[in-house]
C-alpha positions as CSV (number, residue, x, y, z in Angstrom):
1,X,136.6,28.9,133.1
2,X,134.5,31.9,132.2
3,X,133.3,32.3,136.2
4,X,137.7,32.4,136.9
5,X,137.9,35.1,134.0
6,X,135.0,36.9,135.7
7,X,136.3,37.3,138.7
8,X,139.9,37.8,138.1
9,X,138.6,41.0,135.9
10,X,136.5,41.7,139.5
11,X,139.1,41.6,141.3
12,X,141.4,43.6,139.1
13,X,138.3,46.1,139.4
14,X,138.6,46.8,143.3
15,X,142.4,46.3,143.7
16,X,143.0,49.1,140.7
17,X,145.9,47.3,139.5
18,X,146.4,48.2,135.9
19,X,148.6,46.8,133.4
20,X,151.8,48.5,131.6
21,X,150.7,46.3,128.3
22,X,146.8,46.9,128.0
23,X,144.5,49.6,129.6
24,X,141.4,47.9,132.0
25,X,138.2,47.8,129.7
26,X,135.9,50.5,129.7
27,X,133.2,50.8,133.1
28,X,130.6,48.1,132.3
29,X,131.9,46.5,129.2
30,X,132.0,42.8,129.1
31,X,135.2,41.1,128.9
32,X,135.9,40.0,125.5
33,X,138.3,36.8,125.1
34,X,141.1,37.7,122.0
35,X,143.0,34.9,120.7
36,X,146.2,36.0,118.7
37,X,149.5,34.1,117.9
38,X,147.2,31.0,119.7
39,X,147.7,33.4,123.0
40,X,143.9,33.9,124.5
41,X,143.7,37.3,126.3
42,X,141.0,39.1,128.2
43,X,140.1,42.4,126.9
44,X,137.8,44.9,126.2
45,X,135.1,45.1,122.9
46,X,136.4,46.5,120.2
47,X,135.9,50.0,119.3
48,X,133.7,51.5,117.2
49,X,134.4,53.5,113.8
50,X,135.3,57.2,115.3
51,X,133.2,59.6,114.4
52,X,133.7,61.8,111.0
53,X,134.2,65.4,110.2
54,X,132.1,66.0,107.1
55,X,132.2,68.4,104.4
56,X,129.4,69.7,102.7
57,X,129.2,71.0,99.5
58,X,127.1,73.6,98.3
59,X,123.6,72.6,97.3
60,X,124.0,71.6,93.1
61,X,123.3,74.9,91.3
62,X,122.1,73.2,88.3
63,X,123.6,73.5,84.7
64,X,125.6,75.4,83.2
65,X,128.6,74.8,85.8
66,X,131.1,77.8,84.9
67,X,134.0,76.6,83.4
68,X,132.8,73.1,82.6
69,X,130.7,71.6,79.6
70,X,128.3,69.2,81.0
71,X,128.5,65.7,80.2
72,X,126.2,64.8,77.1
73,X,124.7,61.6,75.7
74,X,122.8,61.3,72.6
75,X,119.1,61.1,73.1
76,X,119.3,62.1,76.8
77,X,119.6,65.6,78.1
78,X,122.7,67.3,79.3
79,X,123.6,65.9,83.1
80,X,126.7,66.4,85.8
81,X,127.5,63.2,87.5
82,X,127.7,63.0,91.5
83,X,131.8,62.1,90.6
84,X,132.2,64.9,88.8
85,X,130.8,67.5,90.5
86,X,133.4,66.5,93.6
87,X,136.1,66.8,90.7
88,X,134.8,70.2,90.4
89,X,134.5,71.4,93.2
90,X,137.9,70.0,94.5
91,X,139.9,71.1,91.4
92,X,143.6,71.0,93.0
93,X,142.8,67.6,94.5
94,X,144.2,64.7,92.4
95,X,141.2,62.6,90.7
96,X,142.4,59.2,92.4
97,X,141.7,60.5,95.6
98,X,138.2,61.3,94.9
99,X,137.6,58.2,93.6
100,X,138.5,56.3,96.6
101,X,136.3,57.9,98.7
102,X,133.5,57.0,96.2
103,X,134.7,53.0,96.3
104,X,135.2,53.3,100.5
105,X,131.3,54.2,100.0
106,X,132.7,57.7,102.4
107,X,130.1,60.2,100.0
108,X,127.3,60.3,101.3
109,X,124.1,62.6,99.9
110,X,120.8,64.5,101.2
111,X,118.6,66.2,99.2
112,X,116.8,70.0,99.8
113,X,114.7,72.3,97.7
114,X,115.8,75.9,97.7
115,X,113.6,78.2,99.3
116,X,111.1,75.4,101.1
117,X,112.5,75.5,104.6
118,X,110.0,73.4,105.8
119,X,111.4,70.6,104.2
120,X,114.8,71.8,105.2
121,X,113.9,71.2,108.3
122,X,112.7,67.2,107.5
123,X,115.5,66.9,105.8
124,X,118.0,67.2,108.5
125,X,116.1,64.3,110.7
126,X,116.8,62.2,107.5
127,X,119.7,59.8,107.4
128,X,122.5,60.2,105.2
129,X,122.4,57.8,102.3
130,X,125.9,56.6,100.0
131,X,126.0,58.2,96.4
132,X,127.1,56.6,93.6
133,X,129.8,58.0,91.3
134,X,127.5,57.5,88.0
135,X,124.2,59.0,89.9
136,X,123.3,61.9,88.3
137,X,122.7,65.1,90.1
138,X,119.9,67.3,90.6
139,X,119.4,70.7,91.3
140,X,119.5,71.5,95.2
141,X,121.3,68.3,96.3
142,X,123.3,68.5,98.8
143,X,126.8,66.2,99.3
144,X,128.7,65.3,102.1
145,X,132.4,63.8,102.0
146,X,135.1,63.6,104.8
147,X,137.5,66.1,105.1
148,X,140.4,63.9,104.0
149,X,139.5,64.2,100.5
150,X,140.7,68.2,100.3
151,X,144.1,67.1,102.4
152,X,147.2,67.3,100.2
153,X,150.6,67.1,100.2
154,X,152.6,70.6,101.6
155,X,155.0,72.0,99.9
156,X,158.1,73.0,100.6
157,X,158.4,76.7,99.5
158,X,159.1,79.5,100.5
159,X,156.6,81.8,102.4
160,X,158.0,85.1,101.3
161,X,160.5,85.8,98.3
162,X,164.3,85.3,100.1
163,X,165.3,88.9,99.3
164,X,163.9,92.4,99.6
165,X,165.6,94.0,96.2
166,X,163.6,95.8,93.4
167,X,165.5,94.1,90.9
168,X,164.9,90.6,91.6
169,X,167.9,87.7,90.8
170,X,167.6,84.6,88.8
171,X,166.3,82.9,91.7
172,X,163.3,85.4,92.7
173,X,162.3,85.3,89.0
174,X,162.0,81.5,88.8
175,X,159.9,81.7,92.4
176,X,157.7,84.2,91.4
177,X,157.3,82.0,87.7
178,X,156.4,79.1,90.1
179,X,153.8,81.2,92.0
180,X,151.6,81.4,88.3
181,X,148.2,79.5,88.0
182,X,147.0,80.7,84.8
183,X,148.6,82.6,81.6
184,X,147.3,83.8,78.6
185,X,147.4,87.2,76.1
186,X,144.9,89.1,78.4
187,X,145.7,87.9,82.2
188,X,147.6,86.4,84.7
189,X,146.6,84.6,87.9
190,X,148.7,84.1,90.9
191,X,148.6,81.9,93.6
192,X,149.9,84.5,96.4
193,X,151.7,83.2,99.4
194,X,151.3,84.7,102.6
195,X,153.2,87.8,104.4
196,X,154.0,89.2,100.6
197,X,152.7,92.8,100.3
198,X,150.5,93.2,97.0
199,X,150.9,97.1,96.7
200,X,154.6,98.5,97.7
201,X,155.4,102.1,99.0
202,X,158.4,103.6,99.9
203,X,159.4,101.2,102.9
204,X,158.8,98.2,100.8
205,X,160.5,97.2,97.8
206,X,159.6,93.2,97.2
207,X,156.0,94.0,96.6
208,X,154.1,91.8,94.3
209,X,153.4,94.7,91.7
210,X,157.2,95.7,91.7
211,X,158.6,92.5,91.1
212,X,156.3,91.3,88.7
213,X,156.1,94.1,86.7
214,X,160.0,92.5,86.1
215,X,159.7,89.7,86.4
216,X,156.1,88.0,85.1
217,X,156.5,90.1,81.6
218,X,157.8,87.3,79.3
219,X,157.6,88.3,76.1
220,X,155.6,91.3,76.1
221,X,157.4,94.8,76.7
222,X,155.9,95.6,79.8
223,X,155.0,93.3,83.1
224,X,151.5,92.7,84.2
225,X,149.1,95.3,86.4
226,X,147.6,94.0,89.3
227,X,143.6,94.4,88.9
228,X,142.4,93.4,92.4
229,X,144.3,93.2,95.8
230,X,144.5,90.9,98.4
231,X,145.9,91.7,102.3
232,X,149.7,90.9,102.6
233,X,148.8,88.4,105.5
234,X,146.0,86.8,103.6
235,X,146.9,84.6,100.7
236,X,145.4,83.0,97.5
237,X,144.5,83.9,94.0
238,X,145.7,87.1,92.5
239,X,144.2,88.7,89.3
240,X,146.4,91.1,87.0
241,X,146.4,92.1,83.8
242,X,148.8,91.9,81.3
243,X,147.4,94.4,78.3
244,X,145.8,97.8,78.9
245,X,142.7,96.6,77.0
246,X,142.4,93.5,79.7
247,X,143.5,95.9,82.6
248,X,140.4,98.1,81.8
249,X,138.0,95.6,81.3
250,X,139.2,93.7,84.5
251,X,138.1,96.9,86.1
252,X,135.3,97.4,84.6
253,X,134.1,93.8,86.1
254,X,135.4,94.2,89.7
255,X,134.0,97.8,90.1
256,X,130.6,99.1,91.0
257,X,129.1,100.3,88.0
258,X,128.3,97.7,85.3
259,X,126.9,98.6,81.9
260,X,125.7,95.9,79.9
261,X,127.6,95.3,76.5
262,X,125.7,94.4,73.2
263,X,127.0,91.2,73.5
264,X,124.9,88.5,75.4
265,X,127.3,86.1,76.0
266,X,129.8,88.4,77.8
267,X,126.5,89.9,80.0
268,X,125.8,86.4,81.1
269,X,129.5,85.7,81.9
270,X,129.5,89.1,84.1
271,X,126.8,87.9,86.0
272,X,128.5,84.5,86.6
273,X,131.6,85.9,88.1
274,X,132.5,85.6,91.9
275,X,135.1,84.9,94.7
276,X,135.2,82.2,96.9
277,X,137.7,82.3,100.5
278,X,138.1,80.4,103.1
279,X,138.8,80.8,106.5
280,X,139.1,79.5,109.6
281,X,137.3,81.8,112.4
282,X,137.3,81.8,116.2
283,X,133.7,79.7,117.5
284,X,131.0,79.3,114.8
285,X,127.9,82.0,113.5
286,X,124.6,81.0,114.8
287,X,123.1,80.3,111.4
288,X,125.0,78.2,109.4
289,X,124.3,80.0,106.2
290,X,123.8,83.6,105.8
291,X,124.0,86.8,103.8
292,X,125.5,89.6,106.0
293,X,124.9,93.0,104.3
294,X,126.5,96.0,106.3
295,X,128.2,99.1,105.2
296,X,131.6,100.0,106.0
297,X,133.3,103.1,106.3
298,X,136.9,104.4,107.4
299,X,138.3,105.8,110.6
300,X,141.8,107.2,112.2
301,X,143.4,106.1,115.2
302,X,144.4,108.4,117.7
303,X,147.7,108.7,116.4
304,X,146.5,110.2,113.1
305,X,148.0,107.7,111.1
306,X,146.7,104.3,111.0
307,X,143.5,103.7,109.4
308,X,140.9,101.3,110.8
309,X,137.8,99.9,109.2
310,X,134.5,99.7,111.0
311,X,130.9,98.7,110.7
312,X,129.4,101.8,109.4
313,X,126.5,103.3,112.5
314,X,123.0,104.3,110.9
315,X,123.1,107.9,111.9
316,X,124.3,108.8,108.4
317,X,126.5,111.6,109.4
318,X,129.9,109.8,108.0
319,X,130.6,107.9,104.9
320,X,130.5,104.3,104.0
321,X,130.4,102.2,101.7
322,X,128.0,99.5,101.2
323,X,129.2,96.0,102.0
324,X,127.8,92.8,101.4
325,X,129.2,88.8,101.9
326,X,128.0,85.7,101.4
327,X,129.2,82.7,104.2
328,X,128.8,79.0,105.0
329,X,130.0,76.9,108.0
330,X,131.7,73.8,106.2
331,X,131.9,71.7,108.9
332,X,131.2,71.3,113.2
333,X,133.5,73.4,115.8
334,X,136.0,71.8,116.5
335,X,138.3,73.1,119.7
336,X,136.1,76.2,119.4
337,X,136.9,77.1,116.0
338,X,135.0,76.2,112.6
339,X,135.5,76.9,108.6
340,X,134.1,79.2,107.0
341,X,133.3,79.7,103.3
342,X,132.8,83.5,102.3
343,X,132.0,85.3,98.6
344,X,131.9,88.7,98.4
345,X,129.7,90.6,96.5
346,X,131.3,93.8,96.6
347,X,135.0,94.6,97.0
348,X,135.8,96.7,99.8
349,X,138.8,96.9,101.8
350,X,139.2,94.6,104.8
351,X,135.7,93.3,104.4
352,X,136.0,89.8,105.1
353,X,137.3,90.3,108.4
354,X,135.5,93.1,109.5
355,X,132.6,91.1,108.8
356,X,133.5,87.8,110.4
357,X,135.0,89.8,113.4
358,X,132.2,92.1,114.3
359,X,129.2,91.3,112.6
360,X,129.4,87.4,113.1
361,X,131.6,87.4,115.9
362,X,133.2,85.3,115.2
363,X,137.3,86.7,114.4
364,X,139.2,84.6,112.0
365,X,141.8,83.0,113.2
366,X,145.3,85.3,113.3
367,X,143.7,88.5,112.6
368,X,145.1,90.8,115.6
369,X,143.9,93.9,113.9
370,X,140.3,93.1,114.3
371,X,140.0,90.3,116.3
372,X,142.6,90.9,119.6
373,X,139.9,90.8,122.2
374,X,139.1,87.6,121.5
375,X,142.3,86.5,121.0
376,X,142.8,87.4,124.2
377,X,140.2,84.9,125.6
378,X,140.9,82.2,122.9
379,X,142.5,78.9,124.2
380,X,144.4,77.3,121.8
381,X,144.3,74.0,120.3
382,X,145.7,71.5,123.0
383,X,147.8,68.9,122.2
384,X,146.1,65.8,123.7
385,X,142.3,65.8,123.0
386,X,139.2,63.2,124.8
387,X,138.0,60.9,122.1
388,X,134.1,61.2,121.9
389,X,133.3,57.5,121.3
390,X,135.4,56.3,124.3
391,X,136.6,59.5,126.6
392,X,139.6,58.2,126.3
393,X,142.8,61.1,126.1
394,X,143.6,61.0,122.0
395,X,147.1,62.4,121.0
396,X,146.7,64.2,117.8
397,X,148.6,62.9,114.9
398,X,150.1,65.1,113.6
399,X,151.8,65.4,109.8
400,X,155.4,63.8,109.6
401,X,158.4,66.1,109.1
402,X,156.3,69.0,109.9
403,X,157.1,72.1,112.0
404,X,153.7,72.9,113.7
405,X,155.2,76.3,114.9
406,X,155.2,77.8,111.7
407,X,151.6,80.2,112.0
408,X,149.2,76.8,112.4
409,X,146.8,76.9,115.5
410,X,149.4,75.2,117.5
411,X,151.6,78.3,117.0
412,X,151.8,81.0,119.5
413,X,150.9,83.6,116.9
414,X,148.9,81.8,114.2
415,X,149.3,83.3,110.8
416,X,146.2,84.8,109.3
417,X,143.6,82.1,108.2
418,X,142.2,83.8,105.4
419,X,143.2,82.0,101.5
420,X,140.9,83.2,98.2
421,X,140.6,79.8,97.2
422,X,137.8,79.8,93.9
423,X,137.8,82.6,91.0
424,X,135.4,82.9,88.4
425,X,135.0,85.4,85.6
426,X,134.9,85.6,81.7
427,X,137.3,84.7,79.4
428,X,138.9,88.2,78.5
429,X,140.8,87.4,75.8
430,X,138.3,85.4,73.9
431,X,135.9,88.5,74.1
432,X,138.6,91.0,73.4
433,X,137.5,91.8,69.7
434,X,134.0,91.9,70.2
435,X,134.3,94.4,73.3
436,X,136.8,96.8,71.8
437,X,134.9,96.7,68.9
438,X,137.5,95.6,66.1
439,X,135.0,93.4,64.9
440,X,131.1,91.6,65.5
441,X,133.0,88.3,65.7
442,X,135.0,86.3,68.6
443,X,138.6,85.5,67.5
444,X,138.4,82.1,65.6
445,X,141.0,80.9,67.4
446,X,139.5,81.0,70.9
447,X,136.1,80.2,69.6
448,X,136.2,77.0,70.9
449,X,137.5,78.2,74.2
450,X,135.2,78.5,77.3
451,X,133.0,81.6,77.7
452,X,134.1,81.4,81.7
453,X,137.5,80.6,83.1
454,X,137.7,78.9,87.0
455,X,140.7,78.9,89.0
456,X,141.1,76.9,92.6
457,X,144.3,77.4,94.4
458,X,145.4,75.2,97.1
459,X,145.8,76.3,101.1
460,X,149.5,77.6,102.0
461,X,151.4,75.4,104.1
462,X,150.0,77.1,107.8
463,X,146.3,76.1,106.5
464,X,147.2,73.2,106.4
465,X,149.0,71.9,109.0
466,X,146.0,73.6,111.1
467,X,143.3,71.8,108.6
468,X,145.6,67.9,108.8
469,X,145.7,68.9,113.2
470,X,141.9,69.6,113.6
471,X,140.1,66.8,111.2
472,X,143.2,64.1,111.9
473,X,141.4,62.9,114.9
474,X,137.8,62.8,113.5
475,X,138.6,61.6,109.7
């Protein structure tokens, strides 16, 4: 019987006949016999698990997390399970996900020292181990989870407010009411959609600082100030202020010059704030973690109009501005593009993707204005891929009831991949008092509230779709 099977699956070898039902097994597999519905069939081995895209987290700063009061037990020290610092770091993502990764045993841990590269280096040629949820973390360890566990749901909402009036309707209000994150007596934090200017001149009326200024007031006489700006195609979470005592001290925290107040606990809450974006970029930066520091400065376009921002030459003859960014490759390329997660340390216009574009060369992904040249070059994501494992054509799966024209990397002009995803910075109204010096003591209401506030807004709808088409094939 198995000499028949063996050479009927010979035969079928030289003859090429292949079947409408099943594809031939793979070049020098042996023939498996399956038996289902008491039918025997010849076949080949199963498949193994496809590979995985992982994630990985920064390294564990240690404690105090910003935001968060550690977990404490009496008699032991203070301590961040491995559990909750996913929950942390994936704020928007809904806490039963998380924990089915943990029982799937899909977390997975590997330990590094900062500052020893040596042992970097060993640690990379180390397997990957499974984490518990309940295993306590230590400073400098490093986790790895797939990227399902930051997928979500997409909305349905719109991109851009539906009208271009200064005096918004009943329906622009309650959108722009749906677009608030965060509200209390001092600020108010937006998560921006994309393609909505922040800053509106005299050709553009449905700017974020017109309409809100009407329509984010509530009860206080006049609406809030914006503090910091974001680019109208980039999108993500958007500071203003909704006092004049909060608008100057929001300043005073994103600007250059810092004096330290004579209160210690706002200090240390200065020094803990930061930005966090990410973006998807054209190919992938040599080192996978970095600290680019190079100056900007400003130039005009032939035309005398436009404005253009450059890397800044070291003759010293024209001005610039010093510019420096933080980045980290979150995962492998994948049809030559990769994430990439970036923190400013200083705020200077367009410096995200004049950094990514020209000092890492790597554009991110739907910025013409910096990146066109490689643009140009760029091929697309394709629709049917070769599975790894196999080399077997793959057909993407893509999300259900989903347009994948709409700015993903399957568009023919992707929207800008560029989403302020993680704010930090002090809790302005529970240091009001103290700083405007109307008295030595917090307000005793907000005592008990945090000294540091953390926000995490989730990717618009184009991030998405492009995030669900690249890991959809590897997760």
């Amino acid at each position: 019987m198995w000499r028949t099977l063996q050479n009927r699956s010979l035969w079928v070898g030289t003859t090429r006949q292949y079947s409408r039902i099943r594809p031939p097994p793979p070049a020098g597999a042996q023939p498996v016999i399956r038996v289902s519905n008491n039918i025997a069939q010849l076949g080949g081995p199963k498949e193994g698990p496809k590979p995985r895209q992982l994630l990985s987290l920064p390294p564990f700063p240690g404690l105090p997390l910003p935001g968060k009061n550690s977990l404490t037990v009496p008699g032991r020290p203070p301590h961040v399970t491995a559990i909750s610092w996913v929950k942390y770091y994936f704020d928007e993502v809904h806490d039963s996900a998380v924990q089915s990764h943990f029982n799937k045993g899909l977390v997975q841990t590997k330990c590094s020292s900062f500052g020893d590269t040596s042992s970097e280096k060993k640690e990379k040629t180390k397997p990957m181990r499974k984490i518990q949820p309940n295993e306590v973390m230590e400073k400098g360890t490093r986790v790895y989870i797939p990227v399902s566990v930051a997928e979500s749901r997409i909305s349905r909402r719109f991109d851009t407010i539906p009208s271009g009036t200064l005096y918004p309707n009943a329906d622009e209000i309650a959108y722009l009411q749906r677009l608030v994150h965060y509200k209390d007596s001092a600020i108010l934090v937006l998560n921006k959609p994309p393609r909505l200017p922040v800053k509106g001149h005299l050709p553009v009326h449905n700017s974020m600082d017109a309409l809100a200024a009407a329509a984010l007031s509530y009860d206080y006489d006049e609406g809030p100030k914006l503090v910091h700006r974001l680019d109208r195609e980039s999108s993500g979470l958007l500071l203003m202020g909704r006092t004049k005592e909060g608008i100057s001290h929001l300043e005073w925290l994103f600007s250059d010059a810092k004096v330290k107040s004579s209160c210690k606990a706002w200090n240390e809450a200065c020094e803990a704030t930061y930005q966090r974006y990410w973006a998807l970029v054209i190919g992938s930066p040599k080192e996978k973690e970095g600290l680019i520091c190079a100056s900007l400065s400003k130039v005009l376009l032939n035309d005398g109009k436009t404005e253009r921002v450059i890397l800044a030459h070291q003759s010293g003859f024209e001005a610039s501005q010093e510019a420096i960014t933080e980045y980290r490759v979150l995962g492998p390329m994948i049809n030559g593009c990769s994430w990439l997660e970036l923190r400013p340390l200083t705020s200077r216009k367009h410096q995200l993707r004049v950094h990514c574009a020209e000092a890492l060369g790597t554009p991110i992904v739907g910025d013409y204005k910096y990146g066109w040249f490689v643009h140009r070059r760029w091929k697309q994501m394709p629709r049917v891929d070769i599975e790894p494992t196999t080399g077997k054509p793959y057909k993407l799966r893509r999300p259900e009831g989903l347009d994948v024209q709409k700015g993903s990397v399957l568009s023919k002009v992707p929207l800008l991949h560029l989403h302020c995803r993680e704010l930090v910075l002090p809790n302005i109204a529970k240091f009001l008092r103290v700083l405007d010096r109307k008295s030595e003591k917090q307000d005793p209401a907000l005592s008990s509230k945090p000294d540091l506030l953390r926000f995490v807004a989730s990717m618009p709808s184009h991030m998405k779709i492009s995030w669900n088409l690249m890991s959809s094939y590897l997760v």
